[in-house]
Coordinates of C-alpha atoms (C1' of nucleotides) in Angstrom, one line a residue:
Chain A
M17 CA -16.3 -23.8 -17.5
A18 CA -12.8 -24.0 -19.1
H19 CA -13.1 -20.9 -21.2
H20 CA -15.6 -18.4 -22.4
D21 CA -16.7 -18.1 -26.0
L22 CA -14.6 -15.4 -27.4
Q23 CA -17.1 -14.6 -30.1
T24 CA -19.5 -13.3 -27.4
V25 CA -17.0 -10.4 -26.7
S26 CA -18.0 -7.4 -28.6
H27 CA -15.3 -6.0 -31.0
E28 CA -17.2 -2.8 -31.4
C29 CA -16.3 -0.1 -29.0
G30 CA -19.8 1.3 -29.2
D31 CA -21.3 -1.5 -27.2
C32 CA -18.3 -2.4 -25.1
P33 CA -19.3 -3.2 -21.5
I34 CA -16.6 -0.9 -20.1
R35 CA -17.1 1.8 -22.6
H36 CA -18.0 4.5 -20.1
R37 CA -15.6 3.6 -17.3
A38 CA -12.4 2.6 -19.0
V39 CA -9.5 4.7 -20.3
C40 CA -11.5 5.4 -23.4
A41 CA -14.5 6.8 -21.5
R42 CA -14.2 10.3 -22.7
C43 CA -13.3 9.6 -26.3
E44 CA -15.5 10.9 -29.1
S45 CA -16.5 8.6 -31.9
D46 CA -13.6 9.7 -34.2
E47 CA -11.2 9.0 -31.4
L48 CA -12.8 5.6 -30.8
Q49 CA -12.2 4.8 -34.5
R50 CA -8.5 5.4 -34.1
L51 CA -8.4 3.3 -31.0
E52 CA -10.2 0.5 -32.8
Q53 CA -7.3 0.3 -35.2
I54 CA -4.7 -0.4 -32.6
K55 CA -6.6 -2.6 -30.3
Y56 CA -7.0 -6.3 -30.0
Y57 CA -8.4 -8.7 -27.5
R58 CA -6.6 -11.3 -25.5
S59 CA -8.1 -14.0 -23.3
Y60 CA -6.6 -15.8 -20.4
Q61 CA -7.8 -18.8 -18.3
A62 CA -8.2 -18.6 -14.6
G63 CA -4.8 -19.0 -13.0
Q64 CA -2.8 -18.1 -16.1
T65 CA 0.0 -15.5 -15.8
V66 CA -0.5 -12.5 -18.1
I67 CA 3.0 -11.2 -17.7
W68 CA 5.9 -11.5 -15.4
S69 CA 7.6 -8.6 -13.6
G70 CA 10.6 -7.4 -15.6
D71 CA 9.3 -8.9 -18.9
R72 CA 9.2 -6.7 -21.9
M73 CA 5.6 -5.3 -22.3
D74 CA 4.7 -3.9 -25.7
F75 CA 1.1 -3.2 -24.9
V76 CA -1.2 -1.5 -22.4
A77 CA -4.7 -2.8 -21.8
S78 CA -8.1 -2.5 -20.1
V79 CA -9.7 -5.4 -18.2
V80 CA -13.0 -6.1 -20.1
T81 CA -14.3 -9.1 -18.1
G82 CA -12.8 -11.1 -15.2
I83 CA -10.3 -10.2 -12.5
A84 CA -6.6 -9.9 -12.6
T85 CA -4.1 -9.2 -9.8
L86 CA -0.8 -7.3 -9.5
T87 CA 1.8 -9.0 -7.3
Q88 CA 5.3 -8.3 -6.0
T89 CA 7.6 -11.1 -4.9
M90 CA 10.7 -10.9 -2.7
E91 CA 13.6 -13.1 -3.4
D92 CA 12.8 -15.4 -0.5
G93 CA 9.3 -15.9 -1.8
R94 CA 7.3 -13.5 0.3
R95 CA 4.5 -12.1 -1.8
Q96 CA 2.3 -9.0 -1.6
M97 CA -0.6 -8.3 -3.9
V98 CA -0.5 -4.6 -4.8
G99 CA -3.5 -4.3 -7.0
L100 CA -6.8 -6.0 -7.8
L101 CA -7.9 -5.2 -11.4
L102 CA -11.6 -5.3 -12.1
P103 CA -13.4 -4.6 -15.4
S104 CA -12.4 -1.2 -16.8
D105 CA -9.2 -1.1 -14.8
F106 CA -6.0 -0.2 -16.7
V107 CA -2.9 -2.4 -17.0
G108 CA 0.6 -1.2 -17.9
R109 CA 2.3 2.1 -17.9
P110 CA 2.9 4.3 -20.9
G111 CA 6.5 5.2 -21.3
R112 CA 7.8 2.1 -19.5
P113 CA 9.2 -0.8 -21.5
T114 CA 8.9 -3.6 -18.9
A115 CA 6.2 -4.8 -16.5
A116 CA 6.8 -3.7 -12.9
Y117 CA 4.6 -6.4 -11.3
D118 CA 3.4 -10.0 -12.0
V119 CA 0.0 -9.8 -13.6
T120 CA -2.2 -12.9 -13.1
A121 CA -5.7 -13.8 -14.1
T122 CA -7.6 -15.0 -11.1
T123 CA -10.7 -15.7 -13.1
D124 CA -11.1 -16.2 -16.8
L125 CA -10.1 -12.9 -18.2
V126 CA -10.5 -10.8 -21.3
M127 CA -8.4 -7.8 -21.9
C128 CA -8.6 -5.1 -24.6
C129 CA -5.0 -4.4 -25.5
F130 CA -3.5 -1.5 -27.3
R131 CA -0.1 -1.6 -28.9
K132 CA 2.0 0.7 -26.8
K133 CA 3.7 2.8 -29.3
P134 CA 0.6 4.0 -31.1
F135 CA -1.2 4.3 -27.8
E136 CA 1.4 6.7 -26.5
E137 CA 1.2 8.7 -29.6
M138 CA -2.6 9.0 -29.2
M139 CA -2.1 10.1 -25.6
T140 CA -0.2 13.1 -26.7
S141 CA -2.4 13.9 -29.6
T142 CA -5.8 13.3 -28.0
P143 CA -6.1 14.9 -24.5
H144 CA -9.2 12.9 -23.7
I145 CA -7.2 9.7 -23.2
A146 CA -4.5 11.3 -21.0
Q147 CA -7.2 13.1 -19.0
R148 CA -9.1 10.0 -18.2
L149 CA -5.9 8.0 -17.5
L150 CA -4.9 10.7 -15.0
E151 CA -8.2 10.5 -13.3
M152 CA -8.0 6.7 -13.1
T153 CA -4.4 6.8 -11.8
L154 CA -5.4 9.3 -9.1
D155 CA -8.2 6.9 -8.0
E156 CA -5.8 4.0 -7.9
L157 CA -3.4 6.1 -5.8
D158 CA -6.1 6.8 -3.3
A159 CA -7.0 3.1 -3.2
A160 CA -3.3 2.2 -2.7
R161 CA -3.1 4.6 0.2
E162 CA -6.3 3.2 1.7
W163 CA -4.7 -0.2 1.5
M164 CA -1.5 1.1 3.2
L165 CA -3.6 2.0 6.2
L166 CA -5.1 -1.5 6.2
L167 CA -1.7 -3.2 5.8
G168 CA 0.1 -1.0 8.4
R169 CA -2.5 -0.7 11.1
K170 CA -5.5 -3.0 10.9
T171 CA -5.9 -6.3 12.8
A172 CA -6.4 -9.6 10.9
R173 CA -10.1 -9.5 11.6
E174 CA -10.5 -5.9 10.4
K175 CA -8.5 -6.8 7.3
I176 CA -10.8 -9.6 6.4
A177 CA -13.9 -7.5 7.0
S178 CA -12.5 -4.7 4.9
L179 CA -11.8 -7.0 2.0
L180 CA -15.2 -8.6 2.2
A181 CA -16.8 -5.1 2.3
I182 CA -14.9 -4.0 -0.8
I183 CA -15.9 -7.0 -2.8
A184 CA -19.5 -6.8 -1.5
R185 CA -19.7 -3.2 -2.5
R186 CA -18.2 -3.7 -5.9
D187 CA -20.6 -6.6 -6.5
A188 CA -23.6 -4.6 -5.4
H189 CA -22.4 -1.9 -7.8
L190 CA -22.1 -4.2 -10.7
K191 CA -25.6 -5.6 -10.0
L192 CA -26.9 -2.1 -9.5
K193 CA -28.1 -2.8 -6.1
S194 CA -27.6 -0.7 -3.1
A195 CA -25.1 -2.0 -0.6
K196 CA -27.6 -2.2 2.3
G197 CA -29.3 -5.1 4.1
A198 CA -28.5 -8.6 2.9
I199 CA -25.9 -9.1 0.3
V200 CA -24.8 -12.2 -1.5
F201 CA -21.7 -12.8 -3.5
D202 CA -18.9 -15.2 -4.5
L203 CA -15.3 -14.7 -3.5
P204 CA -13.2 -14.3 -6.6
L205 CA -10.0 -15.1 -4.6
T206 CA -8.6 -18.2 -2.9
R207 CA -7.6 -18.0 0.7
E208 CA -4.0 -17.7 -0.3
E209 CA -4.7 -14.8 -2.7
M210 CA -6.7 -13.1 0.1
A211 CA -3.7 -13.6 2.3
D212 CA -1.3 -12.1 -0.3
Y213 CA -3.6 -9.1 -0.6
L214 CA -4.0 -8.6 3.2
G215 CA -0.4 -9.2 4.3
L216 CA -1.5 -12.4 6.3
T217 CA -1.0 -16.1 6.0
L218 CA -3.7 -18.3 4.5
E219 CA -4.2 -20.0 7.9
T220 CA -5.0 -16.7 9.5
V221 CA -7.4 -15.8 6.7
S222 CA -9.1 -19.1 7.2
R223 CA -9.4 -18.6 11.0
Q224 CA -10.7 -15.1 10.8
V225 CA -13.3 -16.0 8.1
S226 CA -14.4 -18.8 10.4
A227 CA -14.5 -16.4 13.3
L228 CA -16.7 -13.9 11.4
K229 CA -19.0 -16.8 10.5
R230 CA -19.1 -18.0 14.1
D231 CA -20.0 -14.4 15.2
G232 CA -22.8 -14.1 12.7
V233 CA -21.2 -11.4 10.7
I234 CA -21.2 -13.5 7.6
E235 CA -22.7 -16.9 6.5
L236 CA -21.0 -19.4 4.2
E237 CA -22.4 -21.7 1.6
G238 CA -19.5 -23.8 0.4
K239 CA -16.1 -22.1 0.6
R240 CA -16.6 -19.2 -1.7
H241 CA -20.3 -18.2 -1.5
I242 CA -20.7 -15.4 1.1
I243 CA -23.9 -14.1 2.6
V244 CA -23.8 -10.8 4.5
P245 CA -27.1 -10.5 6.5
D246 CA -26.3 -7.0 7.8
F247 CA -23.9 -4.9 5.8
D248 CA -23.6 -2.2 8.4
R249 CA -22.5 -4.9 10.9
L250 CA -19.7 -5.9 8.5
I251 CA -18.7 -2.2 8.1
E252 CA -18.4 -2.0 11.9
E253 CA -15.9 -4.8 11.8
T254 CA -13.6 -3.0 9.3
G255 CA -12.6 -0.4 11.9
D256 CA -13.4 2.4 9.4
D257 CA -15.3 5.3 10.8
N258 CA -17.4 6.1 7.8
D259 CA -19.2 3.6 5.5
G260 CA -16.7 3.4 3.0
G261 CA -13.9 4.1 0.8
F262 CA -13.5 4.9 -2.8
L263 CA -12.3 1.4 -3.9
V264 CA -15.4 1.1 -6.0
Chain B
M20 CA 16.4 28.0 13.4
A21 CA 12.8 28.9 14.0
H22 CA 11.9 29.9 10.4
H23 CA 13.7 30.5 7.1
D24 CA 13.8 33.9 5.6
L25 CA 11.0 34.1 3.2
Q26 CA 12.7 36.6 1.0
T27 CA 15.3 34.1 0.0
V28 CA 12.7 32.1 -1.8
S29 CA 12.7 33.1 -5.5
H30 CA 9.4 34.3 -6.9
E31 CA 10.6 33.9 -10.4
C32 CA 9.8 30.5 -11.9
G33 CA 12.9 30.8 -14.0
D34 CA 15.3 30.1 -11.2
C35 CA 13.0 28.1 -9.0
P36 CA 14.9 25.2 -7.3
I37 CA 12.2 22.7 -8.4
R38 CA 11.7 24.1 -11.9
H39 CA 12.7 21.0 -13.8
R40 CA 11.1 18.4 -11.5
A41 CA 7.8 19.8 -10.4
V42 CA 4.4 19.8 -12.1
C43 CA 5.6 22.7 -14.2
A44 CA 8.6 20.9 -15.5
R45 CA 7.5 20.7 -19.1
C46 CA 6.0 24.2 -19.4
E47 CA 7.3 26.6 -22.0
S48 CA 8.0 30.2 -20.9
D49 CA 4.6 31.5 -22.0
E50 CA 2.9 28.7 -19.9
L51 CA 5.1 29.6 -17.0
Q52 CA 3.9 33.2 -17.3
R53 CA 0.3 32.1 -16.9
L54 CA 1.3 30.0 -13.9
E55 CA 3.0 32.9 -12.3
Q56 CA -0.3 34.7 -12.3
I57 CA -2.1 32.1 -10.2
K58 CA 0.6 31.1 -7.9
Y59 CA 1.6 32.2 -4.4
Y60 CA 3.9 31.0 -1.7
R61 CA 3.0 29.7 1.7
S62 CA 5.4 28.9 4.5
Y63 CA 4.9 26.6 7.5
Q64 CA 7.0 25.9 10.5
A65 CA 8.1 22.5 11.5
G66 CA 5.2 20.6 13.2
Q67 CA 2.5 22.8 11.7
T68 CA -0.5 21.3 10.1
V69 CA -1.0 22.4 6.5
I70 CA -4.5 21.0 6.2
W71 CA -6.8 18.5 7.9
S72 CA -8.4 15.6 6.1
G73 CA -11.9 16.6 5.1
D74 CA -11.3 20.3 5.1
R75 CA -12.1 22.4 2.0
M76 CA -9.0 22.8 -0.1
D77 CA -9.1 25.5 -2.7
F78 CA -5.5 25.1 -3.9
V79 CA -3.1 22.6 -5.2
A80 CA 0.6 23.0 -4.6
S81 CA 4.2 21.9 -5.1
V82 CA 6.6 21.5 -2.2
V83 CA 9.5 23.9 -2.8
T84 CA 11.7 23.3 0.2
G85 CA 11.2 21.2 3.3
I86 CA 9.3 18.0 3.9
A87 CA 5.6 17.3 4.4
T88 CA 3.7 14.1 5.2
L89 CA 0.3 12.7 4.3
T90 CA -1.4 10.8 7.2
Q91 CA -4.6 8.8 7.7
T92 CA -6.1 8.4 11.1
M93 CA -8.6 5.8 12.3
E94 CA -11.3 6.8 14.9
D95 CA -9.5 5.1 17.7
G96 CA -6.3 7.0 16.9
R97 CA -4.2 4.5 15.0
R98 CA -2.3 6.5 12.4
Q99 CA -0.6 5.5 9.1
M100 CA 1.5 7.8 7.0
V101 CA 0.7 7.3 3.4
G102 CA 3.0 9.8 1.7
L103 CA 6.3 11.6 2.3
L104 CA 6.4 14.8 0.3
L105 CA 9.8 16.1 -0.8
P106 CA 10.7 19.1 -2.8
S107 CA 9.0 19.1 -6.2
D108 CA 6.2 16.7 -5.0
F109 CA 2.6 17.7 -5.7
V110 CA -0.1 18.2 -3.1
G111 CA -3.8 18.0 -3.7
R112 CA -6.0 16.6 -6.3
P113 CA -7.5 18.5 -9.2
G114 CA -11.3 17.9 -9.3
R115 CA -11.7 17.2 -5.6
P116 CA -13.0 19.8 -3.2
T117 CA -11.7 18.5 0.1
A118 CA -8.4 17.1 1.4
A119 CA -8.3 13.3 1.7
Y120 CA -5.4 13.2 4.2
D121 CA -3.9 15.2 7.0
V122 CA -1.0 17.2 5.5
T123 CA 1.7 18.2 8.0
A124 CA 5.0 20.0 7.8
T125 CA 7.7 17.9 9.5
T126 CA 10.4 20.5 8.7
D127 CA 10.0 24.1 7.9
L128 CA 8.2 24.1 4.6
V129 CA 7.6 26.3 1.7
M130 CA 4.9 25.5 -0.9
C131 CA 4.2 27.0 -4.2
C132 CA 0.4 27.1 -4.3
F133 CA -1.9 27.4 -7.3
R134 CA -5.6 28.5 -6.9
K135 CA -7.4 25.4 -7.8
K136 CA -10.0 26.7 -10.3
P137 CA -7.5 28.4 -12.6
F138 CA -5.1 25.5 -12.3
E139 CA -7.8 23.1 -13.4
E140 CA -8.5 25.3 -16.4
M141 CA -4.9 25.4 -17.3
M142 CA -4.7 21.6 -17.1
T143 CA -7.3 21.3 -19.8
S144 CA -5.9 24.0 -22.0
T145 CA -2.1 23.2 -21.7
P146 CA -1.4 19.5 -22.0
H147 CA 2.1 20.0 -20.7
I148 CA 0.8 20.3 -17.1
A149 CA -1.5 17.3 -17.3
Q150 CA 1.2 15.2 -18.9
R151 CA 3.7 16.0 -16.2
L152 CA 1.1 15.4 -13.5
L153 CA 0.2 12.0 -14.9
E154 CA 3.8 11.1 -15.0
M155 CA 4.3 12.2 -11.3
T156 CA 1.1 10.4 -10.3
L157 CA 2.3 7.2 -11.9
D158 CA 5.6 7.5 -10.0
E159 CA 3.7 8.0 -6.7
L160 CA 1.5 5.0 -7.4
D161 CA 4.6 2.9 -7.9
A162 CA 6.1 4.2 -4.7
A163 CA 2.8 3.5 -2.9
R164 CA 2.9 -0.1 -4.1
E165 CA 6.5 -0.5 -3.1
W166 CA 5.4 0.7 0.3
M167 CA 2.5 -1.9 0.4
L168 CA 5.1 -4.6 0.1
L169 CA 7.0 -3.1 2.9
L170 CA 4.0 -2.8 5.2
G171 CA 2.6 -6.2 4.4
R172 CA 5.6 -8.4 4.3
K173 CA 8.8 -6.9 5.7
T174 CA 10.1 -7.4 9.2
A175 CA 10.7 -4.4 11.5
R176 CA 14.4 -4.5 10.8
E177 CA 13.9 -4.6 7.1
K178 CA 11.4 -1.7 7.4
I179 CA 13.9 0.5 9.2
A180 CA 16.7 -0.4 6.7
S181 CA 14.4 0.4 3.8
L182 CA 13.4 3.8 5.2
L183 CA 17.0 4.7 5.9
A184 CA 18.0 3.6 2.4
I185 CA 15.3 5.7 0.8
I186 CA 16.3 8.8 2.8
A187 CA 20.0 8.2 2.1
R188 CA 19.4 7.8 -1.6
R189 CA 17.3 10.9 -1.8
D190 CA 19.9 12.9 0.2
A191 CA 22.7 11.7 -2.0
H192 CA 20.6 12.6 -5.0
L193 CA 20.0 16.2 -3.7
K194 CA 23.7 16.5 -3.0
L195 CA 24.5 15.1 -6.5
K196 CA 26.6 12.3 -4.9
S197 CA 26.4 8.7 -5.9
A198 CA 24.8 6.5 -3.3
K199 CA 27.9 4.3 -2.8
G200 CA 30.4 4.0 0.0
A201 CA 29.9 6.1 3.1
I202 CA 26.9 8.4 3.3
V203 CA 25.9 10.9 5.9
F204 CA 22.6 12.5 6.5
D205 CA 20.1 13.8 9.0
L206 CA 16.8 12.0 9.7
P207 CA 13.9 14.4 8.9
L208 CA 11.5 12.3 11.0
T209 CA 11.0 11.7 14.7
R210 CA 10.8 8.1 15.9
E211 CA 7.1 8.4 16.1
E212 CA 6.8 9.7 12.5
M213 CA 9.0 6.8 11.4
A214 CA 6.7 4.4 13.2
D215 CA 3.7 5.9 11.6
Y216 CA 5.3 5.5 8.2
L217 CA 6.4 2.0 8.8
G218 CA 3.4 0.6 10.5
L219 CA 5.3 0.0 13.8
T220 CA 5.4 1.5 17.3
L221 CA 8.0 4.1 18.2
E222 CA 9.5 1.7 20.7
T223 CA 10.1 -0.9 18.0
V224 CA 11.6 1.7 15.8
S225 CA 14.0 2.8 18.5
R226 CA 15.0 -0.8 19.3
Q227 CA 15.7 -1.7 15.6
V228 CA 17.7 1.5 15.1
S229 CA 19.8 0.5 18.1
A230 CA 20.2 -3.0 16.7
L231 CA 21.4 -1.7 13.3
K232 CA 23.9 0.5 15.2
R233 CA 25.0 -2.4 17.4
D234 CA 25.5 -4.5 14.2
G235 CA 27.6 -1.8 12.6
V236 CA 25.2 -1.2 9.7
I237 CA 24.8 2.4 10.8
E238 CA 26.5 4.8 13.2
L239 CA 24.7 7.5 15.2
E240 CA 25.8 11.0 16.2
G241 CA 23.1 12.4 18.4
K242 CA 19.6 11.1 17.7
R243 CA 19.1 12.2 14.2
H244 CA 22.5 12.3 12.5
I245 CA 23.1 9.0 10.6
I246 CA 26.3 7.6 9.1
V247 CA 26.1 4.7 6.7
P248 CA 29.6 3.3 6.3
D249 CA 28.7 0.8 3.7
F250 CA 25.6 1.5 1.6
D251 CA 25.5 -2.0 0.0
R252 CA 25.4 -3.5 3.5
L253 CA 22.4 -1.3 4.3
I254 CA 20.7 -2.5 1.1
E255 CA 21.2 -6.1 2.1
E256 CA 19.3 -5.4 5.3
T257 CA 16.2 -4.1 3.4
G258 CA 15.3 -7.5 2.0
D259 CA 15.1 -6.1 -1.5
D260 CA 16.8 -8.1 -4.2
N261 CA 18.0 -5.3 -6.4
D262 CA 19.7 -2.1 -5.2
G263 CA 16.7 -0.1 -5.3
G264 CA 13.4 1.2 -6.1
F265 CA 12.1 4.2 -7.8
L266 CA 11.2 6.1 -4.6
V267 CA 13.4 9.0 -5.7
Chain C
dC3 C1' 19.8 23.7 37.5
dG4 C1' 15.1 22.4 36.4
dT5 C1' 11.7 21.0 33.0
dC6 C1' 9.8 18.7 29.4
dG7 C1' 9.6 16.3 25.1
dA8 C1' 12.2 12.8 22.6
dT9 C1' 14.4 8.6 22.9
dT10 C1' 16.0 4.4 25.0
dT11 C1' 15.6 0.3 27.4
dG12 C1' 13.3 -3.3 30.1
dA13 C1' 9.6 -6.7 31.3
dT14 C1' 5.7 -9.0 29.8
dG15 C1' 1.8 -10.5 26.9
dC16 C1' -0.7 -11.4 22.8
dG17 C1' -1.7 -11.7 17.8
dC18 C1' -0.4 -13.9 14.2
dG19 C1' 3.1 -17.0 11.9
dT20 C1' 4.7 -21.7 11.5
dC21 C1' 4.3 -26.5 11.3
dA22 C1' 1.4 -30.2 10.9
dA23 C1' -2.7 -33.1 10.6
dC24 C1' -7.1 -33.5 9.1
dT25 C1' -11.5 -32.4 6.2
dT26 C1' -13.9 -31.1 2.1
dG27 C1' -15.2 -31.3 -2.5
dA28 C1' -14.5 -31.5 -7.3
dG29 C1' -12.6 -34.2 -10.9
dT30 C1' -11.0 -38.8 -12.9
dG31 C1' -11.1 -43.2 -14.4
dG32 C1' -12.1 -48.0 -13.6
Chain D
dC25 C1' -21.3 -45.3 -9.5
dC26 C1' -17.8 -45.6 -6.5
dA27 C1' -12.9 -45.6 -5.0
dC28 C1' -9.0 -42.6 -5.8
dT29 C1' -6.6 -38.3 -6.1
dC30 C1' -5.3 -33.8 -5.2
dA31 C1' -5.9 -29.0 -4.5
dA32 C1' -8.3 -26.0 -1.4
dG33 C1' -9.5 -25.1 3.0
dT34 C1' -9.9 -26.0 8.2
dT35 C1' -8.2 -26.6 12.7
dG36 C1' -4.9 -27.4 16.4
dA37 C1' -0.4 -26.8 19.0
dC38 C1' 3.2 -24.0 19.7
dG39 C1' 6.6 -20.2 19.3
dC40 C1' 8.3 -15.7 18.0
dG41 C1' 8.1 -10.9 16.8
dC42 C1' 6.2 -7.0 17.8
dA43 C1' 2.9 -4.3 20.9
dT44 C1' 2.1 -2.7 25.4
dC45 C1' 3.1 -0.8 29.7
dA46 C1' 6.5 1.2 32.5
dA47 C1' 10.7 3.5 33.9
dA48 C1' 15.1 5.5 33.0
dT49 C1' 18.0 8.7 30.2
dC50 C1' 19.2 12.2 27.0
dG51 C1' 19.2 16.8 25.4
dA52 C1' 17.5 21.4 24.3
dC53 C1' 16.0 25.5 26.4
dG54 C1' 14.5 28.7 29.9

DNA sequence: CGTCGATTTGATGCGCGTCAACTTGAGTGG
DNA sequence: CCACTCAAGTTGACGCGCATCAAATCGACG
């Protein structure tokens, strides 16, 4: 399971798996042709660093397959994950020369990269790209604000339940299943990565996962395979009033 | 000091105080003329609610003068502020019918509102608006992520120092002073609002402000008037490595 | 001068962090 | 095939930082 076969990744935008969700979603075929000319694929193995905060970044990119994370680190080593990048999510900021966060591949990862300069030129010349990027950025801003509530006000147990609910919902979405009744999925994050996302320590994450298991909210097979027998029960544990959020 | 004189607010975009920073910053004069036709001003007194989360919202707006906040509330009453809106900041989301957060005026507030439908049409027809809005949204996303680090990983003392540094920096910016040496400003937030922003209780906020005063990092005149004798010293207390952030 | 919200300060408790030991499981090589 | 290794995860003991509950003080305004 070291690395995927790169040849299996389509190089044709037409049948790209993220065609209708990524930054290129609204492009017409002629616009896609222009994008094809400035794009290239890059692959990373699980655990690899894509780029370090502060480094020069001469591309922007879409996640095609796999999961990446954005992380901030304080000088004394405290870390906070500030973004979880799923397929179709956008990496990088037009108009900024350097990376603002550490970007890391938590699973094997394939990204569709665009050279920054030509991409920025396309943004001004073809509104479809800028429009879609604005929409995606507004969604990310909502997600970040939802996460601020979690970080500032939720208990450890609620944080864990919230994270599991988000991953479960995303997974159900990818599998085109409704997020009701029993759900089964694999955690794409280690306990430490979960801790960095939730503003906790890995020990607290481990304890709360065990507690949710003990209370029958979730079942575990191995360390990473999660079974949620009753999704509504999990939602109750998140502390949220409604059944959701917009974190996909 | 109950309310400002509305007549003093310019209704001409040309000499608007936020002309070069707001969503209209890049507009040419003909585009400004179109904006003039769909805009109107609204004023709120300190403490007033601008809109409740979930309510129908048929406008978007720019803060002209004063300060507003975005807040989320959980069913049991826990509150987390997710945005601090200063002059030139944008309120509302094109394409969404309802408000996602409670918006509150913490000082007397004047907003420049645009009817949503015509504004959305202008966004597609005049790229200058969409471009500027994208830029502003990306800045807000960075600010939100900076705040995630604060909420998830900083101590109470660091949180207070960070908030004071942000307000001091913004204030120096408005007064066109450099943020070095001694700085003087008024807190625009109550202790409770500071607590809601920082993910703390108001008692902890009060205690940490007192501690910073006792340690000579700040001086107080009354409850709200702050003197920072040495800005670099304050920065040291934030836990940040560099001297800043991009939170205005 | 009295009132009431805002703020401060004190006493106490608990949730989560810290430190440390142990368990699990996958990979490695003899 | 089975020790050996090592990263990932679990669990326990203990302490601290911040929340909670409570009371006092400040300050603006009638």
